[in-house]
Short mmCIF file of C-alpha atoms in Angstrom, two decimals:
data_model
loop_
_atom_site.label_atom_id
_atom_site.label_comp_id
_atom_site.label_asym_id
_atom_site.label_seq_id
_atom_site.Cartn_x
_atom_site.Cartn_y
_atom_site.Cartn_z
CA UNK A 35 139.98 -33.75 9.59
CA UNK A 36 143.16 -35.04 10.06
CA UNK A 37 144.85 -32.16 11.75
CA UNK A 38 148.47 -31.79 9.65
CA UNK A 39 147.78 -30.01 6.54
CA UNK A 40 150.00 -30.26 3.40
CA UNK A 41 150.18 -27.80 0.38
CA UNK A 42 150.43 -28.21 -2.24
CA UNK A 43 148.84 -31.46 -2.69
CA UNK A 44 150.92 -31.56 -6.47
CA UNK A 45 154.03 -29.74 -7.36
CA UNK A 46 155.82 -29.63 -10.65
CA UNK A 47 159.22 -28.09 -10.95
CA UNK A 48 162.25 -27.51 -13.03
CA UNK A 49 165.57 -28.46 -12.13
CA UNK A 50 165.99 -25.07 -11.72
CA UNK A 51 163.29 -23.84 -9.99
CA UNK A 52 163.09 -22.62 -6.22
CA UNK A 53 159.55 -23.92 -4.17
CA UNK A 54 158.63 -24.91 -0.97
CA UNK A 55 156.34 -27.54 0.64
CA UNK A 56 154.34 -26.00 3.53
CA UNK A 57 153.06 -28.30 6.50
CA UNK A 58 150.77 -26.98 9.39
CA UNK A 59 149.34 -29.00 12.23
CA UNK A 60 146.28 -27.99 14.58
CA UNK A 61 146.81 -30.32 17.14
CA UNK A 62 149.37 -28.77 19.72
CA UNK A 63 152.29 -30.81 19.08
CA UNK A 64 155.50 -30.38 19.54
CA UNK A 65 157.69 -32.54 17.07
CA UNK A 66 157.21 -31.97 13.44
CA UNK A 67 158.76 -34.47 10.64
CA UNK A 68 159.83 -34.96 6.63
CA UNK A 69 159.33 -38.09 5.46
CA UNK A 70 160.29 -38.88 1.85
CA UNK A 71 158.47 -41.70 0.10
CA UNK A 72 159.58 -43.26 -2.95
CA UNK A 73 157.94 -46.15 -5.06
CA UNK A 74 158.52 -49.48 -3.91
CA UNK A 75 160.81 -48.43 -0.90
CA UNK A 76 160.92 -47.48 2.72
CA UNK A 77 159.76 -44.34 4.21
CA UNK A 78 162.95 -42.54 4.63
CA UNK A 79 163.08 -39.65 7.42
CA UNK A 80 164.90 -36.63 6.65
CA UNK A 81 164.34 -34.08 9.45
CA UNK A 82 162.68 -33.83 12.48
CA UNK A 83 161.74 -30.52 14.26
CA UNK A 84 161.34 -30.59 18.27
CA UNK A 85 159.75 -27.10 19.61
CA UNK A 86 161.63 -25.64 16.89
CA UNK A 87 164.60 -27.24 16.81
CA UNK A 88 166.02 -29.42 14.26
CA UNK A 89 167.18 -31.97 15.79
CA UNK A 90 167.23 -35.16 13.35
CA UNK A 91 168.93 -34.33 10.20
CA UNK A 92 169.13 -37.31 8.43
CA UNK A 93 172.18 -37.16 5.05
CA UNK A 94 169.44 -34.96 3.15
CA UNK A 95 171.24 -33.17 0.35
CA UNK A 96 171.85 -29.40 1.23
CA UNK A 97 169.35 -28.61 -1.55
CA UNK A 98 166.58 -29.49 0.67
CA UNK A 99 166.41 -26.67 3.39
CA UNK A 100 163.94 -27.39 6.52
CA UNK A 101 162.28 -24.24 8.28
CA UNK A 102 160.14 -24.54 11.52
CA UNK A 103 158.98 -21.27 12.23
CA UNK A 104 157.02 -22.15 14.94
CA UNK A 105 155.28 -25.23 16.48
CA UNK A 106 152.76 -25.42 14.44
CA UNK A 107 154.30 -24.82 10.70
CA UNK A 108 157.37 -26.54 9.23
CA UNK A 109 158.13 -25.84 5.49
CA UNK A 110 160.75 -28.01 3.55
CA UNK A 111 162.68 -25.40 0.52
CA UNK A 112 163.27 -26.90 -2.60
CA UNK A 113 166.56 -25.66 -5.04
CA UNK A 114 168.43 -27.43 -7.80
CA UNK A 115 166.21 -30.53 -7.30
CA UNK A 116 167.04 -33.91 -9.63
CA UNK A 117 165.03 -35.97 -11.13
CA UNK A 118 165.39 -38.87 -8.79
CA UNK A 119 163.87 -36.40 -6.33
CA UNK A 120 160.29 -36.51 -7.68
CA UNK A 121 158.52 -38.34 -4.66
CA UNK A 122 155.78 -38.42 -2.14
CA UNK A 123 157.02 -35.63 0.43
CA UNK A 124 155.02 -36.29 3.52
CA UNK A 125 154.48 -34.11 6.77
CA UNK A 126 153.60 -35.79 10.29
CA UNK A 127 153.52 -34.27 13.78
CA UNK A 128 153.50 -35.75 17.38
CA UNK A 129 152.77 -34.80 20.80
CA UNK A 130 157.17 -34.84 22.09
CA UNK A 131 159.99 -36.08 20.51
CA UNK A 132 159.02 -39.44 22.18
CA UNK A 133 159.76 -42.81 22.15
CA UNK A 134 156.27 -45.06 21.43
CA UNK A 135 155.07 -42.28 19.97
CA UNK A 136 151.64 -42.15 17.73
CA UNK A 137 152.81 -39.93 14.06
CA UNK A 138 149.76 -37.89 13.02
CA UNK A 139 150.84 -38.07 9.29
CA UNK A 140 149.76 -35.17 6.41
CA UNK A 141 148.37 -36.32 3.00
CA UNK A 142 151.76 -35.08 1.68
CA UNK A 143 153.35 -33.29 -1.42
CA UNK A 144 153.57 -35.64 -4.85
CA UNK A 145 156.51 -33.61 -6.31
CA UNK A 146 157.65 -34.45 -9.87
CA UNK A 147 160.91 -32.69 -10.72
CA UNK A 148 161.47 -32.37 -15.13
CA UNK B 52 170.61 -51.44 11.99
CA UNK B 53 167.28 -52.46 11.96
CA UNK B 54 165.33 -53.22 9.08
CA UNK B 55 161.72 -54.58 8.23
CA UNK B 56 160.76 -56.62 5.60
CA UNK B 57 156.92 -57.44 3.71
CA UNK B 58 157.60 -59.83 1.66
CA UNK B 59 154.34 -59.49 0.05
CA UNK B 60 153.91 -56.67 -2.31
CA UNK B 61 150.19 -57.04 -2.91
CA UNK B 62 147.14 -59.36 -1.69
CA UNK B 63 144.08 -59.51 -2.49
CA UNK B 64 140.71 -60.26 0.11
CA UNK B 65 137.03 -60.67 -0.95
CA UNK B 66 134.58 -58.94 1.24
CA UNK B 67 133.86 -59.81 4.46
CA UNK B 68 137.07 -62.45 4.47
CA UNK B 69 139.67 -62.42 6.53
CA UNK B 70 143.44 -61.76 5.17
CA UNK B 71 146.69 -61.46 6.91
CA UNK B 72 149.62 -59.24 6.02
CA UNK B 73 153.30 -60.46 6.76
CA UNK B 74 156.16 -58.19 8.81
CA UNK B 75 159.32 -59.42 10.07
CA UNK B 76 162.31 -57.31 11.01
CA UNK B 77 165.66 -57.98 12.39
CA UNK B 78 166.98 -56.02 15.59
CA UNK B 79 169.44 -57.29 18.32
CA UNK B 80 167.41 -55.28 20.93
CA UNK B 81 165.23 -56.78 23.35
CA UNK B 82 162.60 -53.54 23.66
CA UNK B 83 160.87 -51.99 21.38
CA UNK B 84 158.10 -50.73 19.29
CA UNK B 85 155.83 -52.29 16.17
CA UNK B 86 153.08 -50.54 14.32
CA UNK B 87 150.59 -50.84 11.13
CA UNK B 88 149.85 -47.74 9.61
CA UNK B 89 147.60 -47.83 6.68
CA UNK B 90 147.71 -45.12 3.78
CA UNK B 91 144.52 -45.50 1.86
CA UNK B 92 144.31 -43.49 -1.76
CA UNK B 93 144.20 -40.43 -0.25
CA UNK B 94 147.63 -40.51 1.05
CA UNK B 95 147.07 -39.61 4.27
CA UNK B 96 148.97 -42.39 6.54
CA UNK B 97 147.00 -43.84 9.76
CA UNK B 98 148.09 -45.60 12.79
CA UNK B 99 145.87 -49.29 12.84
CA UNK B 100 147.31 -51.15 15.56
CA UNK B 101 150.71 -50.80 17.81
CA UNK B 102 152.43 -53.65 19.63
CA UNK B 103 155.23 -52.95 22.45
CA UNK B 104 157.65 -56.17 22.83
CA UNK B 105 157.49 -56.38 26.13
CA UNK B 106 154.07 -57.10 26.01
CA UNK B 107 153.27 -61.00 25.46
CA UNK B 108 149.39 -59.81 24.86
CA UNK B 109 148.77 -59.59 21.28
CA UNK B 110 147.14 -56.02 20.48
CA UNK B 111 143.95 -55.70 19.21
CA UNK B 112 141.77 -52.94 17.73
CA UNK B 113 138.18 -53.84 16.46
CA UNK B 114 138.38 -56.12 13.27
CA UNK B 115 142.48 -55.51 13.08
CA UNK B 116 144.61 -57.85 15.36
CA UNK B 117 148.43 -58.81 15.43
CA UNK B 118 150.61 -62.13 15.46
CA UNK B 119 153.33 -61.12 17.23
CA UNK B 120 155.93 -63.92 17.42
CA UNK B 121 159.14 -62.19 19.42
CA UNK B 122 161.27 -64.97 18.53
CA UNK B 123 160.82 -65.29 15.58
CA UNK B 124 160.48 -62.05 14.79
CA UNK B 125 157.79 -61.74 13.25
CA UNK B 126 154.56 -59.46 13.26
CA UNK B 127 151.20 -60.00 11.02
CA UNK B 128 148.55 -58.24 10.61
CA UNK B 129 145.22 -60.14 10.41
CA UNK B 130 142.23 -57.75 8.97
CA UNK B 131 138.57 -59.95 10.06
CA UNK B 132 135.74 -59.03 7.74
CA UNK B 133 137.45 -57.18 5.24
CA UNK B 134 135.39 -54.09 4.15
CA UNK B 135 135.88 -52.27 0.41
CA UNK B 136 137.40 -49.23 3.06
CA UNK B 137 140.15 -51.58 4.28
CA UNK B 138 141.75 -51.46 0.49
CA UNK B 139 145.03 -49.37 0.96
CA UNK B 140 149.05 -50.00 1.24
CA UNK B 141 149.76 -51.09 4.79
CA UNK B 142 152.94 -50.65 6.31
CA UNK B 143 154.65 -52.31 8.77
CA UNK B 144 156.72 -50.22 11.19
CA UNK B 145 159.65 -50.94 14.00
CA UNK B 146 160.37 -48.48 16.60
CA UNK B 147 163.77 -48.17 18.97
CA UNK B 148 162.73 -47.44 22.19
CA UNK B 149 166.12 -46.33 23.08
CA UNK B 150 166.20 -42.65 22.78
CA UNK B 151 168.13 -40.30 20.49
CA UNK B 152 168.25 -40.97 16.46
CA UNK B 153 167.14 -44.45 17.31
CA UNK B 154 163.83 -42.41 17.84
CA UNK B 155 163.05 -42.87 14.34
CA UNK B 156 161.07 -45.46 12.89
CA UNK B 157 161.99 -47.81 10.37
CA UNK B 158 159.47 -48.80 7.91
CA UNK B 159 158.87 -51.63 5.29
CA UNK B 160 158.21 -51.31 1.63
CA UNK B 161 154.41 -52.10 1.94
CA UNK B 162 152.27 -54.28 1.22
CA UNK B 163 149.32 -53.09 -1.26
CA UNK B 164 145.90 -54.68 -0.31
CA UNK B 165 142.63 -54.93 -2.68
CA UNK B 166 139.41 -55.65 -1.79
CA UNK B 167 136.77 -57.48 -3.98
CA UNK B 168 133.60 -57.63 -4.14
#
């Protein structure tokens, strides 16, 4: 049980297509994070979430559109993807906003985008 | 900026051998973070071991233990008794500890490790 929880675990889409990536965490934290990973490079961060509030927003294209309802549930909405967008989307949580701090990491989103 | 490097893309470990995974970055900062996570098939990414500079001490966790040379730069991972569970890509992580976007981490491009029988 790894306590962040990632759906769908595959996603398909059309370059057309509207989706989202859900992300829920049962371990009372209070920062929530998108990580994109792509083959053979770095993790790249693309938002973080601290009690709600985004407060990282890392040059992600406006067709990526971060939610955080609440503390425990961040969603990341998907329009007018590109190709070069099909990636591992991956979820992670953490007790603050904190320096030193452990990630608790989701098993992530493999998007492919046609 | 900061930025980590693996320079080895994949190794490979019999069973019950002992292998070591290379890490250096580059950062003008004198304090800061290092980590190993490991993401095993299932994706899910785990925290192994986590190093903070100021700390001469080399960490250690069970059969995982770092090299961490701060002039140089440069943090290994050595796995002891490799077991056919420790097959995964690891990734070597740097951490500001400066607040603010500096917060984030900065990973490497992983190194991919198999174990044989």
């Amino acid at each position: 049980e790894t306590g962040v929880t990632q759906t769908p675990r595959h996603l398909v889409m059309g370059m057309t297509n509207k989706k989202s990536l859900k992300c829920e965490q049962h371990l009372g934290h209070n920062a929530m994070y998108w990580y994109k990973q792509s083959a053979k490079k770095p993790l790249e961060l693309m938002f973080v979430y601290s009690l709600e509030e985004r407060v990282e927003n890392n040059s992600v294209p406006s067709r990526f559109s971060p939610e955080c309802p609440n503390s425990s549930h961040l969603f990341l909405h998907l329009h007018t993807l590109q190709p070069e967008d099909s990636a591992l989307y991956l979820c992670a949580s953490s007790p603050q906003w904190f320096i030193g701090e452990k990630l608790f990491f989701g098993s992530g989103t493999q998007l492919s985008v046609l | 900026a900061q930025t980590v490097t693996q320079s080895q893309p994949e190794m490979s470990v019999q069973e019950a051998e002992t292998v070591t995974l290379s890490c250096t970055y580059d950062t003008s900062e004198s304090d800061y973070y290092l980590f190993w996570y490991k993401q095993p098939p299932s994706r899910q990414m785990i925290l192994v071991i986590r190093q903070e500079a100021y700390k001469q001490q080399n960490a250690t966790e069970n059969r995982f233990s770092v090299n961490f040379q701060k002039a140089a730069k440069s943090f290994s991972l050595k796995i002891s008794d490799s077991q056919l569970g420790d097959a995964a890509m690891y990734f070597c992580a740097y951490r500001s500890s400066s607040g603010g976007t500096a917060s984030k981490l900065t990973f490497g491009t992983g190194t991919r490790l198999q174990v044989t029988l």
